[in-house]
mmCIF file of C-alpha atoms and ligand atoms in Angstrom:
data_model
loop_
_atom_site.group_PDB
_atom_site.id
_atom_site.type_symbol
_atom_site.label_atom_id
_atom_site.label_comp_id
_atom_site.label_asym_id
_atom_site.label_seq_id
_atom_site.Cartn_x
_atom_site.Cartn_y
_atom_site.Cartn_z
ATOM 1 C CA MET A 114 -0.088 -0.006 0.033
ATOM 2 C CA ALA A 115 1.518 3.574 -1.110
ATOM 3 C CA GLY A 116 0.246 7.110 -1.334
ATOM 4 C CA GLU A 117 -3.078 8.052 -0.370
ATOM 5 C CA ASP A 118 -4.178 4.710 0.602
ATOM 6 C CA LEU A 119 -1.823 4.478 2.896
ATOM 7 C CA TYR A 120 -2.331 7.506 4.603
ATOM 8 C CA GLU A 121 -6.301 7.089 3.927
ATOM 9 C CA LYS A 122 -5.204 3.901 6.392
ATOM 10 C CA LEU A 123 -3.317 5.791 8.885
ATOM 11 C CA ARG A 124 -6.424 8.603 9.260
ATOM 12 C CA GLN A 125 -8.657 5.919 10.069
ATOM 13 C CA ILE A 126 -6.325 4.442 12.514
ATOM 14 C CA ILE A 127 -5.641 7.635 14.267
ATOM 15 C CA ASN A 128 -9.251 8.370 14.472
ATOM 16 C CA ARG A 129 -10.137 5.209 16.226
ATOM 17 C CA GLY A 130 -12.393 5.938 19.185
ATOM 18 C CA VAL A 131 -10.814 9.557 19.882
ATOM 19 C CA LEU A 132 -12.294 12.862 20.970
ATOM 20 C CA VAL A 133 -10.784 14.767 18.041
ATOM 21 C CA ARG A 134 -10.843 13.446 14.762
ATOM 22 C CA LEU A 135 -9.464 14.015 11.315
ATOM 23 C CA PRO A 136 -11.535 14.402 8.447
ATOM 24 C CA LYS A 137 -11.403 12.881 4.868
ATOM 25 C CA HIS A 138 -9.782 15.922 3.178
ATOM 26 C CA ARG A 139 -7.162 16.738 1.087
ATOM 27 C CA ALA A 140 -5.316 18.705 3.743
ATOM 28 C CA THR A 141 -5.358 15.484 6.242
ATOM 29 C CA TYR A 142 -3.572 13.874 3.801
ATOM 30 C CA GLU A 143 -1.027 16.512 3.550
ATOM 31 C CA LEU A 144 -0.535 16.944 7.287
ATOM 32 C CA LEU A 145 -0.111 13.141 7.576
ATOM 33 C CA LYS A 146 2.106 13.087 4.678
ATOM 34 C CA GLY A 147 4.265 16.352 5.840
ATOM 35 C CA ILE A 148 5.032 14.665 9.628
ATOM 36 C CA PHE A 149 5.234 10.923 8.455
ATOM 37 C CA SER A 150 7.719 9.383 5.736
ATOM 38 C CA GLU A 151 5.760 6.431 3.643
ATOM 39 C CA GLU A 152 8.174 4.170 5.424
ATOM 40 C CA GLU A 153 6.924 5.629 8.858
ATOM 41 C CA ALA A 154 3.241 5.357 7.916
ATOM 42 C CA ARG A 155 3.296 1.574 6.856
ATOM 43 C CA LEU A 156 5.059 0.718 9.953
ATOM 44 C CA LEU A 157 2.188 2.750 11.612
ATOM 45 C CA THR A 158 -0.469 0.637 10.704
ATOM 46 C CA ALA A 159 0.726 -2.037 12.387
ATOM 47 C CA PHE A 160 -1.615 -0.114 15.280
ATOM 48 C CA GLN A 161 -5.236 -0.855 15.673
ATOM 49 C CA LYS A 162 -5.608 2.260 17.167
ATOM 50 C CA PRO A 163 -4.167 5.270 19.259
ATOM 51 C CA ASN A 164 -2.978 4.696 22.897
ATOM 52 C CA GLN A 165 -2.585 0.884 22.231
ATOM 53 C CA PRO A 166 0.961 -0.006 23.383
ATOM 54 C CA LEU A 167 2.963 -2.445 21.222
ATOM 55 C CA ASN A 168 6.741 -3.183 21.473
ATOM 56 C CA SER A 169 8.853 -3.562 18.020
ATOM 57 C CA SER A 170 8.635 -6.975 17.585
ATOM 58 C CA ALA A 171 4.697 -6.959 17.642
ATOM 59 C CA ILE A 172 5.235 -4.201 15.346
ATOM 60 C CA ALA A 173 7.539 -5.251 12.954
ATOM 61 C CA GLN A 174 5.901 -8.955 12.386
ATOM 62 C CA LEU A 175 2.442 -6.730 12.119
ATOM 63 C CA SER A 176 3.691 -4.228 9.434
ATOM 64 C CA GLY A 177 6.067 -6.698 7.721
ATOM 65 C CA PHE A 178 9.634 -4.960 8.787
ATOM 66 C CA PRO A 179 12.716 -6.465 9.865
ATOM 67 C CA GLU A 180 13.026 -6.378 13.553
ATOM 68 C CA ASP A 181 16.101 -4.175 13.963
ATOM 69 C CA GLU A 182 15.023 -2.081 11.257
ATOM 70 C CA ALA A 183 11.456 -1.334 12.791
ATOM 71 C CA THR A 184 13.117 -0.657 16.197
ATOM 72 C CA ARG A 185 15.327 2.306 14.471
ATOM 73 C CA ILE A 186 12.637 3.938 12.853
ATOM 74 C CA LEU A 187 10.407 3.725 15.691
ATOM 75 C CA ASP A 188 13.107 5.200 17.894
ATOM 76 C CA GLU A 189 13.559 7.821 15.836
ATOM 77 C CA MET A 190 10.109 8.613 15.270
ATOM 78 C CA ALA A 191 9.770 8.883 19.258
ATOM 79 C CA TYR A 192 12.717 11.193 19.321
ATOM 80 C CA LYS A 193 11.030 13.638 17.089
ATOM 81 C CA GLY A 194 7.455 13.367 18.617
ATOM 82 C CA LYS A 195 5.881 11.464 16.158
ATOM 83 C CA ILE A 196 4.798 8.514 18.536
ATOM 84 C CA LEU A 197 5.477 8.249 22.234
ATOM 85 C CA ARG A 198 7.645 5.342 23.677
ATOM 86 C CA VAL A 199 7.009 4.088 27.143
ATOM 87 C CA GLY A 200 9.731 1.370 28.313
ATOM 88 C CA SER A 201 10.198 -0.944 25.424
ATOM 89 C CA PHE A 202 6.439 0.224 24.118
ATOM 90 C CA TYR A 203 5.273 2.407 21.774
ATOM 91 C CA VAL A 204 2.219 4.076 21.593
ATOM 92 C CA LEU A 205 0.309 5.833 18.583
ATOM 93 C CA LEU A 206 -0.987 9.424 19.458
ATOM 94 C CA PRO A 207 -4.713 10.631 18.595
ATOM 95 C CA PHE A 208 -4.190 14.016 16.697
ATOM 96 C CA VAL A 209 -5.327 16.091 19.235
ATOM 97 C CA PRO A 210 -4.701 16.174 21.933
ATOM 98 C CA GLY A 211 -1.542 14.196 21.495
ATOM 99 C CA LEU A 212 0.327 14.060 18.078
ATOM 100 C CA PHE A 213 -0.088 18.017 17.475
ATOM 101 C CA GLU A 214 0.954 18.892 20.612
ATOM 102 C CA VAL A 215 3.699 16.539 21.013
ATOM 103 C CA TYR A 216 5.235 16.947 17.371
ATOM 104 C CA PHE A 217 5.392 20.470 17.111
ATOM 105 C CA THR A 218 6.399 20.703 21.064
ATOM 106 C CA HIS A 219 9.431 18.275 20.322
ATOM 107 C CA ASP A 220 10.106 20.470 17.204
ATOM 108 C CA ARG A 221 13.046 18.020 16.477
ATOM 109 C CA ASP A 222 11.533 17.023 12.870
ATOM 110 C CA ASP A 223 13.421 18.362 9.460
ATOM 111 C CA PRO A 224 12.202 22.178 9.188
ATOM 112 C CA GLU A 225 10.736 21.249 5.816
ATOM 113 C CA ARG A 226 8.424 18.550 6.907
ATOM 114 C CA MET A 227 7.732 20.608 10.165
ATOM 115 C CA ALA A 228 6.630 23.500 7.858
ATOM 116 C CA LYS A 229 4.520 21.097 5.257
ATOM 117 C CA ALA A 230 2.489 19.656 8.380
ATOM 118 C CA ALA A 231 1.949 22.989 9.460
ATOM 119 C CA LYS A 232 0.819 25.077 6.673
ATOM 120 C CA ALA A 233 -1.850 21.692 5.890
ATOM 121 C CA TYR A 234 -2.985 22.261 9.222
ATOM 122 C CA ARG A 235 -3.835 25.526 8.925
ATOM 123 C CA GLU A 236 -5.574 24.743 5.780
ATOM 124 C CA LEU A 237 -7.284 22.088 7.745
ATOM 125 C CA PHE A 238 -8.492 24.615 10.328
ATOM 126 C CA TYR A 239 -10.145 27.293 7.979
ATOM 127 C CA SER A 240 -11.962 23.917 6.498
ATOM 128 C CA GLY A 241 -13.872 23.844 9.672
ATOM 129 C CA HIS A 242 -11.519 21.135 11.384
ATOM 130 C CA PRO A 243 -11.870 23.328 15.086
ATOM 131 C CA PHE A 244 -15.755 22.464 14.587
ATOM 132 C CA GLU A 245 -14.951 18.885 15.934
ATOM 133 C CA LEU A 246 -13.695 20.724 19.135
ATOM 134 C CA SER A 247 -17.352 21.594 20.007
ATOM 135 C CA ALA A 248 -19.053 18.315 18.028
ATOM 136 C CA GLY A 249 -19.321 16.823 21.483
ATOM 137 C CA LYS A 250 -22.065 19.521 23.534
ATOM 138 C CA HIS A 251 -18.873 19.794 26.083
ATOM 139 C CA PRO A 252 -16.366 21.621 25.645
ATOM 140 C CA ILE A 253 -13.034 19.793 26.329
ATOM 141 C CA TYR A 254 -11.065 22.723 27.046
ATOM 142 C CA ARG A 255 -11.979 25.394 29.680
ATOM 143 C CA VAL A 256 -10.302 28.708 30.718
ATOM 144 C CA ILE A 257 -8.702 29.411 34.428
ATOM 145 C CA PRO A 258 -9.450 33.198 35.003
ATOM 146 C CA ALA A 259 -6.257 35.426 35.715
ATOM 147 C CA VAL A 260 -4.624 34.738 39.445
ATOM 148 C CA GLU A 261 -5.046 38.132 41.175
ATOM 149 C CA PRO A 262 -8.413 39.182 40.313
ATOM 150 C CA VAL A 263 -9.679 35.785 41.461
ATOM 151 C CA LYS A 264 -7.821 36.468 44.835
ATOM 152 C CA LYS A 265 -9.465 40.011 44.992
ATOM 153 C CA THR A 266 -12.729 38.184 44.022
ATOM 154 C CA ILE A 267 -12.874 36.175 47.139
ATOM 155 C CA GLU A 268 -11.497 39.178 49.922
ATOM 156 C CA ILE A 269 -14.674 41.113 48.473
ATOM 157 C CA ASN A 270 -16.772 38.211 49.004
ATOM 158 C CA LYS A 271 -15.617 38.100 52.354
ATOM 159 C CA THR A 272 -15.817 41.512 53.593
ATOM 160 C CA LEU A 273 -19.640 41.436 52.135
ATOM 161 C CA GLY A 274 -19.845 38.237 54.613
ATOM 162 C CA LEU A 275 -20.492 35.648 51.515
ATOM 163 C CA GLU A 276 -19.464 32.581 51.861
ATOM 164 C CA ARG A 277 -16.103 31.716 49.494
ATOM 165 C CA GLN A 278 -18.239 31.034 46.135
ATOM 166 C CA VAL A 279 -14.886 30.460 44.257
ATOM 167 C CA LEU A 280 -13.806 26.963 44.048
ATOM 168 C CA PRO A 281 -10.306 25.239 44.016
ATOM 169 C CA TYR A 282 -10.168 24.340 40.619
ATOM 170 C CA GLU A 283 -10.888 27.908 39.629
ATOM 171 C CA ILE A 284 -8.148 29.400 41.424
ATOM 172 C CA LEU A 285 -5.336 28.738 39.197
ATOM 173 C CA GLU A 286 -2.411 28.851 42.371
ATOM 174 C CA GLU A 287 -4.768 26.230 44.449
ATOM 175 C CA TYR A 288 -5.548 24.107 41.373
ATOM 176 C CA LEU A 289 -1.741 23.662 40.770
ATOM 177 C CA SER A 290 -0.293 23.338 44.352
ATOM 178 C CA LYS A 291 -2.088 19.607 43.999
ATOM 179 C CA ALA A 292 0.708 18.605 41.484
ATOM 180 C CA ASN A 293 4.542 18.365 42.546
ATOM 181 C CA LEU A 294 6.460 18.715 39.564
ATOM 182 C CA PHE A 295 6.609 21.077 36.701
ATOM 183 C CA ALA A 296 8.267 21.517 33.336
ATOM 184 C CA VAL A 297 8.097 24.771 31.291
ATOM 185 C CA ILE A 298 7.744 23.708 27.646
ATOM 186 C CA PRO A 299 7.677 25.224 24.232
ATOM 187 C CA CYS A 300 3.879 25.776 22.957
ATOM 188 C CA SER A 301 2.877 23.604 20.166
ATOM 189 C CA CYS A 302 0.412 25.968 18.746
ATOM 190 C CA ARG A 303 3.189 28.942 18.458
ATOM 191 C CA ASN A 304 5.381 26.462 17.109
ATOM 192 C CA ALA A 305 3.007 25.668 14.412
ATOM 193 C CA ALA A 306 2.194 28.879 13.677
ATOM 194 C CA LYS A 307 5.316 29.784 13.587
ATOM 195 C CA TYR A 308 6.483 27.016 10.862
ATOM 196 C CA ALA A 309 3.215 28.124 8.866
ATOM 197 C CA GLY A 310 4.623 31.615 8.250
ATOM 198 C CA GLU A 311 2.386 33.255 10.922
ATOM 199 C CA PRO A 312 4.400 33.658 14.232
ATOM 200 C CA CYS A 313 2.586 34.726 17.113
ATOM 201 C CA LYS A 314 1.677 38.338 17.638
ATOM 202 C CA ARG A 315 1.603 38.498 21.790
ATOM 203 C CA THR A 316 4.729 36.408 23.028
ATOM 204 C CA LYS A 317 7.959 34.806 21.990
ATOM 205 C CA GLU A 318 8.601 33.206 25.421
ATOM 206 C CA ASN A 319 7.787 29.588 26.165
ATOM 207 C CA PHE A 320 4.798 29.653 28.196
ATOM 208 C CA CYS A 321 3.119 26.079 27.960
ATOM 209 C CA VAL A 322 3.504 23.605 31.263
ATOM 210 C CA ALA A 323 3.361 20.044 32.093
ATOM 211 C CA VAL A 324 2.527 18.865 35.257
ATOM 212 C CA GLY A 325 3.524 15.325 36.881
ATOM 213 C CA LEU A 326 4.089 12.193 34.862
ATOM 214 C CA LEU A 327 3.939 14.686 31.777
ATOM 215 C CA ALA A 328 6.149 16.921 32.907
ATOM 216 C CA LYS A 329 8.785 13.796 34.117
ATOM 217 C CA SER A 330 8.235 12.508 30.714
ATOM 218 C CA VAL A 331 9.285 15.420 28.919
ATOM 219 C CA LEU A 332 11.914 16.386 30.802
ATOM 220 C CA ASP A 333 13.566 13.175 30.573
ATOM 221 C CA GLN A 334 13.331 13.339 26.804
ATOM 222 C CA GLY A 335 15.089 16.583 27.279
ATOM 223 C CA ILE A 336 12.725 19.241 26.474
ATOM 224 C CA GLY A 337 11.511 22.063 28.978
ATOM 225 C CA ARG A 338 12.874 22.859 31.999
ATOM 226 C CA GLN A 339 11.780 21.773 35.530
ATOM 227 C CA VAL A 340 10.399 24.928 37.555
ATOM 228 C CA SER A 341 9.393 25.360 41.385
ATOM 229 C CA PHE A 342 5.586 26.301 42.596
ATOM 230 C CA GLU A 343 6.907 29.924 43.256
ATOM 231 C CA GLU A 344 8.808 30.096 39.568
ATOM 232 C CA LEU A 345 5.691 28.456 37.977
ATOM 233 C CA MET A 346 3.412 31.318 39.642
ATOM 234 C CA GLU A 347 5.702 33.953 38.353
ATOM 235 C CA ILE A 348 5.506 32.775 34.955
ATOM 236 C CA MET A 349 1.831 32.757 35.036
ATOM 237 C CA LYS A 350 1.469 36.192 36.568
ATOM 238 C CA ARG A 351 4.109 37.238 33.712
ATOM 239 C CA ALA A 352 1.761 34.992 31.253
ATOM 240 C CA GLU A 353 -1.036 37.350 31.866
ATOM 241 C CA LYS A 354 1.131 40.568 31.310
ATOM 242 C CA GLU A 355 1.257 39.082 28.161
ATOM 243 C CA GLY A 356 -1.993 39.073 27.373
ATOM 244 C CA LEU A 357 -2.099 35.188 27.575
ATOM 245 C CA VAL A 358 -5.038 33.229 28.912
ATOM 246 C CA HIS A 359 -4.690 30.602 31.337
ATOM 247 C CA GLU A 360 -6.290 27.091 29.554
ATOM 248 C CA THR A 361 -6.466 23.675 30.425
ATOM 249 C CA ILE A 362 -8.383 20.380 30.254
ATOM 250 C CA ASN A 363 -12.270 20.703 31.147
ATOM 251 C CA ILE A 364 -11.476 18.828 34.364
ATOM 252 C CA GLN A 365 -11.808 19.109 38.110
ATOM 253 C CA GLU A 366 -8.510 16.498 38.719
ATOM 254 C CA MET A 367 -5.393 17.664 37.912
ATOM 255 C CA ALA A 368 -4.631 17.853 34.205
ATOM 256 C CA ALA A 369 -1.633 16.988 32.595
ATOM 257 C CA PHE A 370 -0.911 20.608 31.264
ATOM 258 C CA ILE A 371 -1.964 24.265 31.535
ATOM 259 C CA CYS A 372 -1.658 26.173 28.618
ATOM 260 C CA ASN A 373 -0.934 30.088 28.303
ATOM 261 C CA CYS A 374 -2.606 31.041 25.357
ATOM 262 C CA CYS A 375 -3.621 33.527 22.742
ATOM 263 C CA PRO A 376 -5.896 33.886 20.246
ATOM 264 C CA CYS A 377 -3.742 34.181 17.000
ATOM 265 C CA CYS A 378 -2.193 30.790 17.856
ATOM 266 C CA CYS A 379 -4.139 28.424 20.153
ATOM 267 C CA GLY A 380 -6.601 26.179 18.356
ATOM 268 C CA PHE A 381 -9.333 26.849 20.952
ATOM 269 C CA LEU A 382 -9.215 30.774 21.293
ATOM 270 C CA LYS A 383 -8.845 31.252 17.613
ATOM 271 C CA SER A 384 -11.554 28.901 16.440
ATOM 272 C CA VAL A 385 -13.895 30.997 18.922
ATOM 273 C CA LYS A 386 -12.762 34.205 17.852
ATOM 274 C CA GLU A 387 -12.352 33.703 13.797
ATOM 275 C CA LEU A 388 -14.893 31.499 13.210
ATOM 276 C CA ARG A 389 -17.179 31.736 15.975
ATOM 277 C CA ASN A 390 -17.000 28.347 17.371
ATOM 278 C CA TYR A 391 -18.401 29.349 20.503
ATOM 279 C CA GLY A 392 -18.550 25.778 21.806
ATOM 280 C CA ALA A 393 -15.206 25.103 21.447
ATOM 281 C CA ILE A 394 -13.749 26.122 25.041
ATOM 282 C CA CYS A 395 -15.993 26.540 28.575
ATOM 283 C CA LYS A 396 -15.918 29.870 29.618
ATOM 284 C CA SER A 397 -14.641 30.542 33.092
ATOM 285 C CA ASN A 398 -17.642 31.285 35.545
ATOM 286 C CA PHE A 399 -16.336 35.057 35.817
ATOM 287 C CA ALA A 400 -16.971 38.375 33.758
ATOM 288 C CA PRO A 401 -15.371 41.470 34.597
ATOM 289 C CA VAL A 402 -16.890 44.951 36.368
ATOM 290 C CA ILE A 403 -15.887 48.188 35.512
ATOM 291 C CA ASN A 404 -15.778 51.040 37.782
ATOM 292 C CA ASN A 405 -16.436 53.988 35.743
ATOM 293 C CA ASP A 406 -15.167 56.432 38.770
ATOM 294 C CA LEU A 407 -11.719 54.643 39.048
ATOM 295 C CA CYS A 408 -11.332 54.396 35.067
ATOM 296 C CA LYS A 409 -9.419 56.548 33.259
ATOM 297 C CA ARG A 410 -10.124 55.579 29.953
ATOM 298 C CA CYS A 411 -6.630 54.464 28.926
ATOM 299 C CA ASP A 412 -7.612 51.278 27.063
ATOM 300 C CA LYS A 413 -5.539 49.373 28.373
ATOM 301 C CA CYS A 414 -7.795 46.893 28.728
ATOM 302 C CA MET A 415 -9.436 46.641 25.512
ATOM 303 C CA LYS A 416 -6.217 46.180 23.824
ATOM 304 C CA ILE A 417 -5.303 43.685 25.847
ATOM 305 C CA CYS A 418 -8.840 41.514 26.236
ATOM 306 C CA PRO A 419 -8.225 38.666 23.653
ATOM 307 C CA MET A 420 -11.517 38.005 22.530
ATOM 308 C CA ASP A 421 -12.149 41.878 21.289
ATOM 309 C CA ALA A 422 -14.859 41.955 24.046
ATOM 310 C CA ILE A 423 -14.267 45.335 25.323
ATOM 311 C CA TYR A 424 -15.417 48.322 23.594
ATOM 312 C CA HIS A 425 -14.737 52.352 24.276
ATOM 313 C CA HIS A 426 -18.050 54.271 24.229
ATOM 314 C CA TYR A 427 -16.966 57.715 23.589
ATOM 315 C CA PRO A 428 -18.851 60.074 24.956
ATOM 316 C CA HIS A 429 -22.272 61.228 23.368
ATOM 317 C CA SER A 430 -23.252 63.853 25.916
ATOM 318 C CA GLU A 431 -22.063 67.323 26.917
ATOM 319 C CA ASP A 432 -20.989 66.297 30.029
ATOM 320 C CA LEU A 433 -18.943 63.415 29.178
ATOM 321 C CA SER A 434 -20.704 60.933 31.838
ATOM 322 C CA ASP A 435 -21.453 58.370 28.849
ATOM 323 C CA ASP A 436 -17.086 58.114 28.392
ATOM 324 C CA MET A 437 -16.977 54.572 29.459
ATOM 325 C CA MET A 438 -15.622 50.754 28.923
ATOM 326 C CA VAL A 439 -18.074 48.625 27.943
ATOM 327 C CA VAL A 440 -17.836 44.900 28.090
ATOM 328 C CA ARG A 441 -19.445 42.875 25.709
ATOM 329 C CA GLU A 442 -20.342 39.332 28.074
ATOM 330 C CA ASP A 443 -21.826 37.723 24.598
ATOM 331 C CA LEU A 444 -17.876 37.662 23.653
ATOM 332 C CA CYS A 445 -15.889 37.634 26.993
ATOM 333 C CA ILE A 446 -14.455 34.253 28.209
ATOM 334 C CA GLY A 447 -14.185 35.164 31.722
ATOM 335 C CA CYS A 448 -10.228 35.195 31.358
ATOM 336 C CA GLY A 449 -9.677 38.185 33.758
ATOM 337 C CA LEU A 450 -6.609 39.347 31.856
ATOM 338 C CA CYS A 451 -8.387 43.200 31.466
ATOM 339 C CA ALA A 452 -8.476 43.213 35.462
ATOM 340 C CA SER A 453 -5.095 41.718 35.774
ATOM 341 C CA ASN A 454 -3.909 44.733 33.445
ATOM 342 C CA CYS A 455 -5.952 47.497 34.436
ATOM 343 C CA PRO A 456 -3.375 50.297 35.730
ATOM 344 C CA ASN A 457 -6.005 51.845 38.102
ATOM 345 C CA GLY A 458 -7.546 48.866 39.710
ATOM 346 C CA ALA A 459 -10.838 49.799 38.111
ATOM 347 C CA VAL A 460 -11.500 46.099 36.714
ATOM 348 C CA ILE A 461 -13.050 43.331 39.469
ATOM 349 C CA LEU A 462 -14.053 40.076 38.966
ATOM 350 C CA LYS A 463 -18.045 38.892 39.472
ATOM 351 C CA LYS A 464 -19.249 35.194 39.527
ATOM 352 C CA VAL A 465 -21.877 35.107 36.930
ATOM 353 C CA ARG A 466 -22.312 31.135 36.141
ATOM 354 C CA ASP A 467 -21.878 27.839 37.883
ATOM 355 C CA SER A 468 -20.570 25.701 35.553
ATOM 356 C CA VAL A 469 -18.439 22.526 37.009
ATOM 357 C CA PRO A 470 -16.232 20.798 35.108
ATOM 358 C CA PHE A 471 -15.785 17.047 34.731
ATOM 359 C CA LYS A 472 -14.686 15.070 37.459
ATOM 360 C CA ASN A 473 -11.920 13.582 35.518
ATOM 361 C CA GLN A 474 -10.542 12.866 32.289
ATOM 362 C CA ALA A 475 -12.888 9.446 31.758
ATOM 363 C CA GLU A 476 -15.602 10.934 32.625
ATOM 364 C CA MET A 477 -15.307 13.857 29.933
ATOM 365 C CA GLU A 478 -14.210 11.288 27.299
ATOM 366 C CA GLU A 479 -17.377 9.576 27.942
ATOM 367 C CA GLN A 480 -19.803 12.252 28.073
ATOM 368 C CA VAL A 481 -18.467 13.884 25.285
ATOM 369 C CA LYS A 482 -18.772 11.038 22.999
ATOM 370 C CA ALA A 483 -22.316 10.347 24.294
ATOM 371 C CA GLY A 484 -22.843 13.906 23.273
ATOM 372 C CA ARG A 485 -21.496 13.930 19.844
ATOM 373 C CA MET A 486 -23.333 15.575 17.358
ATOM 374 C CA HIS A 487 -21.952 14.774 14.106
HETATM 375 S S1 SF4 B 1314 -7.431 49.535 31.779
HETATM 376 FE FE1 SF4 B 1314 -8.782 50.136 33.445
HETATM 377 S S2 SF4 B 1314 -8.086 52.551 33.569
HETATM 378 FE FE2 SF4 B 1314 -7.755 52.201 31.610
HETATM 379 S S3 SF4 B 1314 -9.794 52.043 30.205
HETATM 380 FE FE3 SF4 B 1314 -9.400 49.942 31.025
HETATM 381 S S4 SF4 B 1314 -10.622 50.133 32.864
HETATM 382 FE FE4 SF4 B 1314 -10.136 51.797 32.328
HETATM 383 S S1 SF4 B 1315 -13.539 41.229 28.730
HETATM 384 FE FE1 SF4 B 1315 -11.482 40.218 27.533
HETATM 385 S S2 SF4 B 1315 -9.760 40.368 28.903
HETATM 386 FE FE2 SF4 B 1315 -11.995 40.667 30.342
HETATM 387 S S3 SF4 B 1315 -12.233 38.605 30.904
HETATM 388 FE FE3 SF4 B 1315 -13.513 39.092 29.152
HETATM 389 S S4 SF4 B 1315 -12.469 38.057 27.603
HETATM 390 FE FE4 SF4 B 1315 -11.127 38.042 29.302
#
């Protein structure tokens, strides 16, 4: 088997039983051809589905390769982030989350191949692939609001004698304090955007964070840098100053990673903003309130808002009383960047929803698959 038939077979295997599938589309074949040579693709057809561990002798037998040749190719693929190696086993990855993130985070393949894959992915994006992210009714990603505004919300609630209301998975510091190993790693979305010729407009720094076992795995592979909890929280605050949104998997349990996302590269935010794919991400439970007495109309919140959800209402009245910043709650995702970047402390967050993340990854996968609309 060769050419398109081979990559179609690989597409079907990669899609089996996963949340986010690749469509039968020319750009999918370009993407897979960019990442996998024909030899690599032939070897991978030994797998029946993603996340199924196989050792090299089984893969060699099923694909018809000599075992030493199969082992050499598999190890090289694992080094480049095309598959995972766990001990003596190899694992084929689902596309997202999985292959896309690991491949572009490793950033170890031939740059021409990476550019071909990145450009094909961009074509898939504008062909509607991100609607696969919202096909299951329940978003698989969620926004965690910025650190300081949430602390302020808790303080205000206390002074008003209200019960705490803000839950541990909504407070980044508390959420992350459940884990004990962190690694700052390159961002796969920004790397892909760079290879596609559209580098990030917000930052050049690495801000994505692998947590726990994933952190150990990437550090063992020589990727990323281990950081302490204290340094991590400094990094999170710096990310906010650069206008990046904290996001993670939509679960209450500690997720394997926390992303700091921009609307120009992140597949989730970009699809909400550019494709109106509102179901792709779970907004946080908060929305900003602007105190117009403290606000100096400097427009900083408007410029940093990743969703263009704030506008400056220029005055129409003689006394300028309607000169104000206005939040469009329909567009706001509750990231809190406006509050953490206001130089005059004029923005606070209030709790406006009670959406609850899934308990864990297994519950999320079950519910999302059960709720698929197409
Ligand atoms: S950043 Fe603060 S002071 Fe500036 S316009 Fe926004 S709310 Fe007003
Ligand atoms: S208005 Fe913009 S910056 Fe503020 S919370 Fe909403 S999306 Fe974030």
